[in-house]
Coordinates of C-alpha atoms in Angstrom, one line a residue:
P1 CA 61.9 33.5 18.0
A2 CA 62.6 37.3 18.0
K3 CA 66.4 36.6 17.9
N4 CA 68.8 38.2 15.4
V5 CA 71.8 36.6 13.6
T6 CA 74.1 38.1 11.0
V7 CA 76.4 35.8 9.1
T8 CA 79.2 37.5 7.1
G9 CA 80.8 34.3 6.0
T10 CA 79.5 31.2 4.4
V11 CA 76.4 29.4 5.6
T12 CA 76.3 25.6 5.0
N13 CA 73.1 23.7 5.7
T14 CA 71.9 20.3 4.9
P15 CA 68.2 20.3 3.9
G16 CA 65.9 17.5 5.0
T17 CA 67.7 17.0 8.3
S18 CA 67.8 19.0 11.5
G19 CA 68.9 22.0 9.5
L20 CA 68.3 25.7 9.7
I21 CA 65.0 26.6 11.3
L22 CA 63.9 30.3 11.8
K23 CA 61.5 30.1 14.8
S24 CA 58.4 32.2 15.3
D25 CA 55.9 32.8 18.1
A26 CA 53.8 35.6 19.6
S27 CA 57.0 37.4 20.7
G28 CA 58.3 37.7 17.1
T29 CA 60.1 35.9 14.3
A30 CA 63.7 35.0 14.1
S31 CA 65.8 37.4 11.8
L32 CA 68.7 36.1 9.6
I33 CA 70.9 38.3 7.4
H34 CA 73.3 36.2 5.3
N35 CA 75.2 36.4 2.0
T36 CA 75.2 32.8 0.8
A37 CA 72.9 31.8 -2.0
G38 CA 70.9 28.5 -2.1
I39 CA 70.3 28.0 1.7
A40 CA 67.5 25.6 2.4
A41 CA 65.6 26.3 5.6
T42 CA 62.3 26.1 7.4
C43 CA 60.7 29.5 8.1
E44 CA 58.1 29.5 10.8
R45 CA 55.3 32.2 10.8
Y46 CA 53.1 32.7 13.8
L47 CA 49.5 33.7 12.9
S48 CA 46.9 34.7 15.4
G49 CA 43.4 33.2 14.9
N50 CA 40.4 35.0 13.4
N51 CA 42.5 37.8 11.9
W52 CA 43.6 38.6 8.4
H53 CA 47.4 38.4 7.7
Y54 CA 49.5 39.7 4.8
L55 CA 52.1 37.0 3.9
F56 CA 55.1 36.6 1.7
T57 CA 57.3 33.5 1.5
P58 CA 61.1 34.0 1.8
L59 CA 61.6 30.6 0.3
S60 CA 61.8 30.0 -3.5
N61 CA 59.7 26.8 -3.8
T62 CA 57.1 26.6 -1.0
D63 CA 54.0 24.4 -1.4
I64 CA 50.8 26.3 -1.5
D65 CA 49.1 23.5 0.5
I66 CA 51.0 24.6 3.6
L67 CA 48.6 27.6 3.8
T68 CA 45.5 26.2 2.1
T69 CA 45.2 22.8 3.8
T70 CA 46.1 21.4 7.3
S71 CA 45.3 18.3 9.2
W72 CA 42.5 20.1 11.0
L73 CA 41.1 22.2 8.2
A74 CA 40.3 21.2 4.7
D75 CA 40.6 23.6 1.8
N76 CA 40.9 27.1 3.3
P77 CA 38.7 29.5 1.4
N78 CA 40.2 32.6 3.2
F79 CA 43.3 32.7 1.1
Y80 CA 43.7 35.3 -1.7
S81 CA 46.1 37.2 -3.9
Y82 CA 45.4 40.5 -5.6
N83 CA 45.1 40.9 -9.3
E84 CA 45.6 44.5 -10.3
T85 CA 44.7 44.0 -13.9
V86 CA 41.0 43.2 -13.2
A87 CA 40.5 45.5 -10.2
D88 CA 38.1 48.5 -10.7
F89 CA 37.6 49.4 -7.1
W90 CA 39.2 48.6 -3.8
Q91 CA 39.7 50.7 -0.7
G92 CA 41.0 48.1 1.7
S93 CA 37.6 47.5 3.3
A94 CA 36.9 43.9 2.3
V95 CA 38.1 40.9 0.2
Y96 CA 34.7 39.6 -0.6
N97 CA 33.0 42.0 -3.1
P98 CA 35.6 44.2 -4.8
T99 CA 37.2 42.8 -7.9
G100 CA 40.9 42.1 -7.8
W101 CA 40.9 39.7 -5.0
T102 CA 41.3 36.2 -6.4
A103 CA 41.6 32.8 -4.8
P104 CA 44.8 31.1 -6.0
A105 CA 44.8 27.5 -7.1
H106 CA 45.1 25.0 -4.2
T107 CA 47.9 23.2 -5.9
G108 CA 51.4 24.1 -6.9
K109 CA 53.7 26.5 -5.2
L110 CA 53.4 29.9 -3.6
L111 CA 54.4 32.5 -6.1
T112 CA 57.4 34.7 -5.3
D113 CA 56.3 37.7 -7.3
R114 CA 53.3 38.6 -5.2
G115 CA 52.0 38.5 -1.6
Y116 CA 48.9 36.8 -0.2
I117 CA 46.4 37.4 2.5
H118 CA 45.3 34.6 4.8
R119 CA 42.8 34.1 7.6
S120 CA 42.4 31.0 9.8
T121 CA 40.0 30.4 12.7
E122 CA 42.8 29.2 15.0
T123 CA 46.1 30.6 16.2
M124 CA 48.9 28.5 14.9
V125 CA 52.5 28.4 13.7
Y126 CA 52.9 27.6 10.0
Q127 CA 56.1 26.0 8.8
L128 CA 57.1 27.1 5.4
T129 CA 59.5 24.8 3.6
G130 CA 60.7 24.2 0.1
G131 CA 63.4 25.9 -2.0
N132 CA 66.0 28.4 -0.7
L133 CA 66.3 31.7 1.1
E134 CA 67.0 34.8 -1.0
A135 CA 70.5 36.2 -1.0
A136 CA 70.3 38.5 -4.0
N137 CA 68.4 41.7 -4.9
K138 CA 64.7 41.0 -5.4
T139 CA 62.9 42.6 -8.4
F140 CA 59.2 42.7 -8.8
T141 CA 57.3 43.9 -11.9
L142 CA 54.7 46.7 -11.4
S143 CA 51.2 46.6 -12.8
Y144 CA 49.1 49.6 -13.6
T145 CA 45.8 49.0 -15.5
N146 CA 43.4 51.9 -16.2
S147 CA 40.2 50.0 -15.7
G148 CA 38.0 53.1 -15.7
S149 CA 35.8 54.4 -13.0
G150 CA 34.4 51.9 -10.4
T151 CA 31.6 52.4 -8.0
E152 CA 32.3 52.9 -4.3
P153 CA 30.0 50.3 -2.7
N154 CA 29.2 52.3 0.5
T155 CA 27.9 55.5 -1.2
G156 CA 27.5 54.6 -4.8
T157 CA 30.0 57.3 -5.8
A158 CA 32.0 56.8 -9.0
W159 CA 35.7 56.3 -8.2
D160 CA 38.8 56.2 -10.4
N161 CA 41.6 56.4 -7.8
F162 CA 42.5 52.8 -7.2
E163 CA 44.4 51.5 -10.2
G164 CA 47.9 50.4 -9.7
W165 CA 47.7 48.5 -6.4
N166 CA 50.4 45.8 -6.2
L167 CA 50.6 43.2 -3.4
F168 CA 54.2 42.4 -3.0
G169 CA 56.2 41.4 0.1
N170 CA 59.5 41.3 2.0
P171 CA 61.5 38.5 0.2
Y172 CA 64.1 38.2 3.0
A173 CA 64.4 36.4 6.3
S174 CA 65.0 39.7 8.1
A175 CA 63.2 43.0 8.2
I176 CA 63.8 45.6 5.4
D177 CA 64.2 49.3 5.8
W178 CA 61.8 51.2 3.6
N179 CA 64.0 54.3 3.8
N180 CA 67.0 52.5 2.2
A181 CA 68.3 54.5 -0.7
G182 CA 68.6 51.4 -2.8
I183 CA 64.8 51.0 -3.0
D184 CA 63.9 52.8 -6.2
K185 CA 60.5 54.5 -5.7
S186 CA 60.5 56.4 -9.0
D187 CA 57.5 54.4 -10.3
I188 CA 55.5 54.0 -7.1
E189 CA 53.9 56.3 -4.7
N190 CA 55.7 57.0 -1.5
Y191 CA 53.6 55.0 1.0
V192 CA 53.7 51.3 1.9
Y193 CA 50.6 49.7 3.4
Y194 CA 50.0 46.5 5.3
Y195 CA 47.3 45.0 7.6
D196 CA 48.3 44.5 11.2
D197 CA 46.2 41.6 12.5
S198 CA 47.0 42.4 16.1
Q199 CA 45.4 45.8 15.8
D200 CA 42.8 44.9 13.2
K201 CA 43.6 47.9 11.0
Y202 CA 45.9 49.1 8.2
L203 CA 49.3 50.6 9.0
C204 CA 51.1 52.8 6.5
Y205 CA 54.4 54.5 6.3
G206 CA 55.7 57.2 4.0
G207 CA 59.4 57.3 3.4
V208 CA 61.7 60.3 3.4
P209 CA 61.2 62.5 0.3
P210 CA 61.8 66.2 0.9
W211 CA 59.9 67.7 3.8
N212 CA 59.5 64.3 5.5
N213 CA 62.2 64.5 8.0
S214 CA 61.8 61.0 9.4
G215 CA 58.8 59.7 7.5
L216 CA 55.1 59.7 8.4
T217 CA 53.3 56.9 10.2
I218 CA 49.7 56.0 10.6
N219 CA 48.6 53.6 13.3
G220 CA 52.2 52.8 14.2
G221 CA 53.6 52.0 10.8
T222 CA 57.3 52.9 10.2
Q223 CA 60.1 52.1 7.9
Y224 CA 60.8 48.5 9.1
I225 CA 58.8 45.9 7.3
P226 CA 59.1 42.5 9.1
A227 CA 60.2 39.3 7.6
N228 CA 57.5 37.2 5.8
Q229 CA 55.3 40.4 5.6
G230 CA 53.2 41.1 2.5
F231 CA 52.5 44.7 1.7
F232 CA 50.8 47.0 -0.8
V233 CA 52.4 49.7 -2.9
K234 CA 50.7 51.8 -5.6
A235 CA 52.3 52.1 -9.0
S236 CA 52.2 55.4 -10.7
S237 CA 50.3 55.8 -14.0
T238 CA 53.6 55.4 -15.9
G239 CA 54.7 52.4 -13.8
N240 CA 53.1 49.5 -15.7
G241 CA 55.8 46.9 -16.5
Q242 CA 58.5 48.8 -14.7
A243 CA 60.8 47.1 -12.2
F244 CA 60.5 47.6 -8.5
S245 CA 63.6 46.3 -6.6
I246 CA 64.4 45.7 -3.0
P247 CA 68.2 45.3 -2.6
T248 CA 69.9 43.1 0.0
T249 CA 71.4 46.3 1.4
A250 CA 67.9 47.1 2.7
R251 CA 68.0 44.2 5.1
V252 CA 68.1 45.1 8.8
H253 CA 67.4 43.4 12.1
N254 CA 64.3 44.8 13.8
S255 CA 63.0 42.9 16.8
Q256 CA 59.5 44.4 16.6
A257 CA 56.9 42.0 15.5
F258 CA 55.5 44.8 13.4
Y259 CA 56.5 48.3 12.4
K260 CA 58.2 50.3 15.2
H261 CA 56.4 53.5 15.9
S262 CA 58.1 56.8 15.3
N263 CA 56.7 60.4 15.6
N264 CA 59.7 62.7 15.1
Y265 CA 58.1 65.2 12.7
S266 CA 59.3 68.5 11.5
D267 CA 56.2 69.3 9.4
N268 CA 53.3 71.5 10.3
L269 CA 50.8 68.7 11.0
I270 CA 48.1 67.4 13.3
K271 CA 47.4 63.8 14.0
L272 CA 43.9 62.9 15.1
D273 CA 42.4 59.6 16.1
I274 CA 39.0 58.1 16.7
K275 CA 38.6 55.9 19.7
K276 CA 36.1 53.5 21.1
D277 CA 37.1 51.2 24.0
N278 CA 40.7 50.3 23.3
Y279 CA 40.5 50.6 19.5
T280 CA 41.9 53.7 17.7
D281 CA 42.3 54.7 14.1
E282 CA 44.5 57.6 13.0
T283 CA 44.7 60.3 10.3
I284 CA 47.2 63.1 9.6
I285 CA 46.6 66.6 8.0
R286 CA 49.7 68.7 7.3
T287 CA 50.9 71.6 5.2
L288 CA 54.1 71.7 3.1
P289 CA 56.0 74.7 1.7
A290 CA 55.6 75.9 -1.9
E291 CA 59.0 74.4 -2.9
S292 CA 57.5 70.9 -2.4
N293 CA 55.0 71.5 -5.3
V294 CA 52.3 69.9 -3.1
S295 CA 48.8 70.5 -4.3
E296 CA 45.2 70.3 -3.1
A297 CA 44.8 67.1 -5.3
H298 CA 46.3 63.8 -4.6
D299 CA 50.2 63.8 -4.5
G300 CA 51.8 60.4 -4.6
D301 CA 54.9 61.5 -2.6
Y302 CA 52.9 63.2 0.1
D303 CA 49.4 61.7 0.5
A304 CA 48.3 58.3 1.8
Y305 CA 45.0 56.7 0.9
K306 CA 42.6 55.7 3.6
M307 CA 42.4 51.9 3.8
F308 CA 39.5 50.7 5.9
A309 CA 39.6 47.9 8.4
W310 CA 38.1 44.7 7.2
N311 CA 36.1 44.5 10.4
S312 CA 33.4 46.9 9.6
A313 CA 32.5 47.3 13.3
K314 CA 35.7 49.2 13.9
P315 CA 35.5 53.0 13.8
Q316 CA 37.5 54.6 11.0
L317 CA 38.7 58.3 10.7
Y318 CA 40.0 60.0 7.6
S319 CA 40.1 63.4 5.9
R320 CA 38.8 64.1 2.5
N321 CA 38.7 66.6 -0.3
S322 CA 35.6 68.7 -0.8
E323 CA 34.4 66.7 -3.8
N324 CA 34.6 63.4 -1.8
T325 CA 36.8 61.9 -4.6
Y326 CA 39.7 61.1 -2.2
Y327 CA 39.7 59.7 1.3
Y328 CA 43.1 60.3 3.0
A329 CA 45.0 58.7 5.9
V330 CA 47.6 61.4 5.3
N331 CA 46.4 64.6 3.6
S332 CA 49.2 67.0 2.6
I333 CA 48.2 70.5 1.4
P334 CA 50.0 73.8 0.5
E335 CA 50.6 76.2 3.3
F336 CA 47.6 78.4 3.8
K337 CA 47.6 82.2 4.1
E338 CA 44.1 82.5 5.5
N339 CA 41.8 80.3 7.6
K340 CA 41.3 76.8 6.2
V341 CA 38.6 74.1 6.6
I342 CA 39.3 70.4 6.0
P343 CA 36.4 67.9 5.9
L344 CA 36.6 64.8 8.1
G345 CA 34.9 61.6 7.5
V346 CA 33.9 58.8 10.0
S347 CA 32.9 55.3 9.3
I348 CA 31.0 53.9 12.3
G349 CA 30.1 50.2 12.3
E350 CA 28.2 50.1 15.6
S351 CA 26.0 52.8 17.1
G352 CA 27.4 54.2 20.3
M353 CA 29.7 56.8 21.9
Y354 CA 33.0 57.7 20.2
Q355 CA 35.8 60.1 20.8
I356 CA 37.8 62.2 18.3
N357 CA 41.2 63.2 19.8
L358 CA 44.0 65.6 18.8
I359 CA 47.0 63.5 19.7
E360 CA 49.8 65.5 18.0
N361 CA 50.1 69.1 16.8
S362 CA 53.2 70.9 15.5
F363 CA 51.4 73.9 14.0
E364 CA 52.6 77.2 15.4
N365 CA 50.4 80.4 15.8
T366 CA 47.4 78.4 14.6
H367 CA 44.0 77.9 16.3
I368 CA 42.5 74.5 15.6
W369 CA 39.0 73.5 16.3
L370 CA 36.6 70.7 15.5
E371 CA 33.1 71.6 14.1
D372 CA 30.2 69.2 14.6
R373 CA 27.6 70.4 12.2
N374 CA 25.0 68.0 13.4
L375 CA 25.0 69.5 16.9
E376 CA 26.4 73.0 15.9
I377 CA 29.2 72.6 18.4
N378 CA 32.8 73.9 17.9
T379 CA 35.4 72.4 20.2
N380 CA 38.8 74.2 20.7
L381 CA 41.2 71.3 20.3
L382 CA 44.0 73.4 21.8
N383 CA 42.1 73.6 25.1
A384 CA 40.1 70.4 25.0
S385 CA 41.9 67.8 22.9
S386 CA 39.0 65.3 22.9
Y387 CA 35.4 65.5 21.6
T388 CA 32.9 62.8 22.6
F389 CA 29.9 62.2 20.4
N390 CA 27.1 59.7 19.7
Q391 CA 26.9 58.3 16.2
S392 CA 24.6 55.8 14.5
A393 CA 26.1 53.0 12.4
E394 CA 26.9 54.8 9.1
I395 CA 29.6 56.4 6.9
N396 CA 29.2 60.2 7.6
N397 CA 31.2 62.6 5.5
D398 CA 29.2 65.7 6.3
R399 CA 29.3 66.0 10.1
F400 CA 32.8 66.9 11.1
F401 CA 35.2 69.6 9.9
I402 CA 38.6 70.7 11.1
H403 CA 39.2 74.4 11.2
F404 CA 42.7 76.0 11.1
G405 CA 42.7 79.7 12.0
L406 CA 45.9 81.7 11.6
N407 CA 46.5 83.7 14.7
T408 CA 46.1 87.5 14.7
K409 CA 47.1 89.8 17.5
P410 CA 44.6 91.4 19.9
I411 CA 43.0 94.7 19.1
L412 CA 42.7 97.8 21.2
N413 CA 39.0 98.4 21.4
I414 CA 38.7 101.3 23.9
E415 CA 41.4 103.9 24.4
I416 CA 42.0 104.6 28.1
Q417 CA 41.8 108.2 29.1
D418 CA 44.3 109.8 31.5
Q419 CA 43.3 109.4 35.1
V420 CA 43.4 111.6 38.2
T421 CA 43.4 110.7 41.9
L422 CA 44.3 112.4 45.1
V423 CA 47.0 111.8 47.7
N424 CA 45.8 109.6 50.6
E425 CA 42.5 108.8 48.7
N426 CA 41.6 105.2 47.9
Y427 CA 42.1 104.8 44.2
V428 CA 40.0 102.2 42.4
F429 CA 39.8 102.0 38.6
D430 CA 38.0 99.2 36.7
L431 CA 39.2 98.7 33.2
P432 CA 36.4 98.0 30.7
R433 CA 36.2 94.2 30.1
N434 CA 36.4 94.9 26.3
V435 CA 39.3 97.3 26.4
F436 CA 41.1 94.7 24.3
I437 CA 39.4 92.2 22.0
D438 CA 40.6 89.2 19.9
N439 CA 38.8 88.0 16.8
D440 CA 40.4 84.6 16.9
F441 CA 38.4 81.5 17.8
E442 CA 38.2 81.3 21.6
D443 CA 41.6 83.0 22.0
V444 CA 42.4 84.0 25.6
I445 CA 43.8 87.5 26.3
T446 CA 46.0 88.2 29.3
V447 CA 46.4 91.8 30.3
S448 CA 49.5 93.1 32.2
A449 CA 50.4 96.5 33.5
N450 CA 53.8 98.2 34.1
T451 CA 55.3 101.6 33.5
A452 CA 56.0 102.8 30.0
S453 CA 59.7 102.4 30.7
G454 CA 59.1 98.7 31.5
E455 CA 59.5 99.0 35.3
A456 CA 57.1 97.7 37.8
L457 CA 54.2 99.8 39.1
P458 CA 54.7 101.7 42.4
E459 CA 54.2 99.5 45.4
W460 CA 51.0 101.2 46.4
L461 CA 49.4 100.6 43.0
V462 CA 48.1 97.0 42.4
F463 CA 46.7 95.7 39.1
N464 CA 44.6 92.5 39.2
S465 CA 44.6 91.0 35.7
E466 CA 41.7 88.7 36.5
T467 CA 39.3 91.5 37.7
M468 CA 41.0 94.1 35.4
Q469 CA 41.1 96.5 38.4
F470 CA 43.7 99.0 39.6
S471 CA 43.6 99.8 43.3
G472 CA 45.7 101.5 46.0
V473 CA 46.2 104.5 48.2
P474 CA 49.0 107.0 47.0
N475 CA 51.0 108.8 49.6
E476 CA 52.6 111.5 47.5
I477 CA 52.1 113.7 44.4
Q478 CA 53.3 111.9 41.3
S479 CA 52.6 111.2 37.7
I480 CA 52.7 107.6 36.4
N481 CA 52.8 106.6 32.7
I482 CA 51.1 103.2 32.7
K483 CA 51.4 100.8 29.9
L484 CA 48.8 98.1 29.4
T485 CA 49.7 95.1 27.3
A486 CA 47.3 92.4 26.0
T487 CA 48.9 89.1 25.1
D488 CA 47.2 86.2 23.4
V489 CA 47.9 82.4 23.8
F490 CA 50.6 82.5 21.1
G491 CA 52.3 85.6 22.5
A492 CA 51.0 88.2 20.0
Q493 CA 50.6 91.6 21.8
V494 CA 49.1 95.0 21.6
S495 CA 49.5 97.9 24.1
D496 CA 48.0 101.2 25.2
S497 CA 49.2 103.8 27.7
F498 CA 47.6 106.4 29.9
V499 CA 48.8 108.8 32.6
L500 CA 47.7 108.5 36.2
S501 CA 48.2 111.8 38.0
V502 CA 48.3 111.9 41.8
K503 CA 47.5 115.4 43.0
S504 CA 47.1 117.2 46.3
A505 CA 43.5 118.0 47.3
V506 CA 44.4 121.6 46.7
S507 CA 47.3 123.3 45.0
V508 CA 47.1 126.6 47.1
N509 CA 46.8 125.9 50.8
D510 CA 43.9 128.2 51.8
I511 CA 41.5 127.5 48.9
A512 CA 40.4 124.2 50.5
F513 CA 38.8 126.1 53.2
K514 CA 36.7 128.2 50.8
I515 CA 35.2 125.4 48.7
S516 CA 32.7 122.8 49.8
V517 CA 31.0 119.9 47.9
Y518 CA 27.9 118.3 49.5
P519 CA 26.3 115.9 49.9
N520 CA 29.0 113.3 49.0
P521 CA 28.1 110.5 48.3
T522 CA 25.0 111.8 46.5
G523 CA 22.1 110.4 44.6
D524 CA 22.1 112.7 41.6
K525 CA 22.4 116.4 42.6
F526 CA 25.0 118.1 44.7
T527 CA 26.0 121.6 45.7
V528 CA 29.3 123.4 45.1
D529 CA 29.8 126.3 47.5
T530 CA 32.7 128.6 46.5
Q531 CA 32.3 131.2 49.3
G532 CA 33.2 134.3 47.3
I533 CA 35.8 132.9 44.9
N534 CA 35.4 134.6 41.6
N535 CA 36.0 133.4 38.0
A536 CA 35.8 129.7 39.0
L537 CA 35.6 127.0 36.3
I538 CA 34.4 123.5 37.1
S539 CA 35.1 120.3 35.2
I540 CA 33.9 116.8 36.0
T541 CA 35.3 113.6 34.5
D542 CA 34.3 109.9 35.0
I543 CA 36.7 107.2 36.1
N544 CA 37.7 106.6 32.5
G545 CA 38.7 110.2 32.1
K546 CA 35.7 111.1 29.9
D547 CA 34.4 114.7 30.3
V548 CA 31.0 114.9 31.9
L549 CA 30.7 118.6 32.6
N550 CA 32.6 121.8 31.9
T551 CA 31.0 125.1 33.0
R552 CA 31.7 128.4 34.9
L553 CA 30.4 128.8 38.5
S554 CA 28.5 132.1 38.5
D555 CA 27.0 131.9 42.0
A556 CA 28.5 131.3 45.4
E557 CA 26.3 128.2 45.6
T558 CA 25.7 126.1 42.5
I559 CA 23.5 123.0 42.3
I560 CA 24.8 120.5 39.7
D561 CA 22.6 117.7 38.4
L562 CA 24.2 114.4 37.4
S563 CA 21.0 112.4 37.2
N564 CA 21.8 111.5 33.5
Q565 CA 25.1 109.8 34.5
A566 CA 25.8 106.3 35.7
T567 CA 26.6 105.6 39.3
G568 CA 30.2 105.4 40.1
V569 CA 33.2 107.6 40.9
Y570 CA 33.7 111.1 39.4
F571 CA 36.5 113.6 39.7
I572 CA 35.8 117.4 40.3
K573 CA 38.4 120.0 39.3
I574 CA 37.8 123.7 40.1
I575 CA 40.2 126.3 38.7
S576 CA 40.1 129.8 40.0
D577 CA 42.4 132.8 40.3
E578 CA 43.3 131.6 43.8
G579 CA 44.3 128.1 43.0
T580 CA 43.0 124.7 41.8
F581 CA 40.8 122.4 43.8
Y582 CA 40.4 118.6 43.3
H583 CA 37.7 116.5 44.8
K584 CA 36.4 112.9 44.4
L585 CA 32.6 112.5 44.2
I586 CA 30.7 109.3 44.6
L587 CA 27.4 109.0 42.7
N588 CA 25.0 106.3 44.1

């Protein structure tokens, strides 16, 4: 089990004796790549109990009774093939009600042109015998029957999206590589689907057309399809009767029991999952460039259908189009030039608490948030990647929506006026909290300050970006051109500049002895005593540089009333023939 052998020469085996046996257990199945036709063998297949399995026989003449009857179980009713010609609806959610699933006859041989699904109540190893192993290219015939619109059983909605499903399988005794160039996908859609019994959900993988750098995977599916594995492909509308071939060159050894997970993406995409306990189910939403010709409708090369787990108790997550005519596991849309909203759907089989998680994101300069319309809650998935919610048992297509918001740069909301302070005075300047604003959803702005030339502020001047406050005590006359820069979470910026002038308390030495301002601090009124200085002009500005008062002092003593102004720090400037006087006033 789980061992690999490649034989480049001739394989000789005697059937009916202790000949070639490919072993299988919980660790995996043996893998054989050979080039000799007509090799008889026994191929084991480990199947866990109480799970559905997709099967395909690698032998040419296997008795069907091996899977339908055993020594401990009479006729097995949980054994089906899929007949595309009679199917009018199927979304992977059950084998019981939708047409298309048919129980094959319990006699004869397993067909080698289709796969099967099987469920037993016990874990066991089946031994497939009869006929020979494939050593040549395998060709299947595609079926596409337009059976008209069916009815989606959960909502009663008319559906016409599910013609063309073909259940084939890996015909070889080794894994095959879905990315192999020899697999002609011209008449099928790009994704391959199969049911992983160990996870109780569908896996799917999209190969490598343009703009799929390494393929896309849902729930861990990738390019390697294990030996003995049945899988679904969807024929295009022109594919009926066309050949679908898997060449021997597609054979590879892959030791994984199931698809090996890969997440090396180059697209703009998000991957979300829904989680309860240890169970998760995934969905992808992505954008593609105009050259891809992707559309808002279903695109066979780029979109994957949502296939629901057969265990209806398991939570399922998918995106959908606005008309509810498509449910997507992978939803590919054109690049958007403005904000975009994508509906999400959830299928909840048991009432309880669930989580929706953002597990991968390769979008740049894009805000992403989850809207819960039931509770009117928006969750920024870039900050909190999980959202926990309570949901009753139902399919709900109208509760959750994913929002994509293209980032815009911050906006200068309030221009900062030039500032004045005095030598050896304590300078404190609180920037308005809304000096910069950002209209993006829950964007965070960080404000920094330096000189206009890009140098650091003087040592005495400190800017606290959290409190938006400048503070310090200057020790000399100077003029500082300060540049404020607001930066959002994606690095977009906007700036504003103002000049901070540090002045002496008086520009002519003896004028300071002739002017008095009192009381200081004051409640609302204060007196300016100019002691005989003539032709004096007084101006008062607030801490933001806004003019509060401009007037001429006509008396030796002038009472000024600031009762209509807010409390805070104000700057007084008196200009006379004898000099200029500066003073800081505190209004309580």
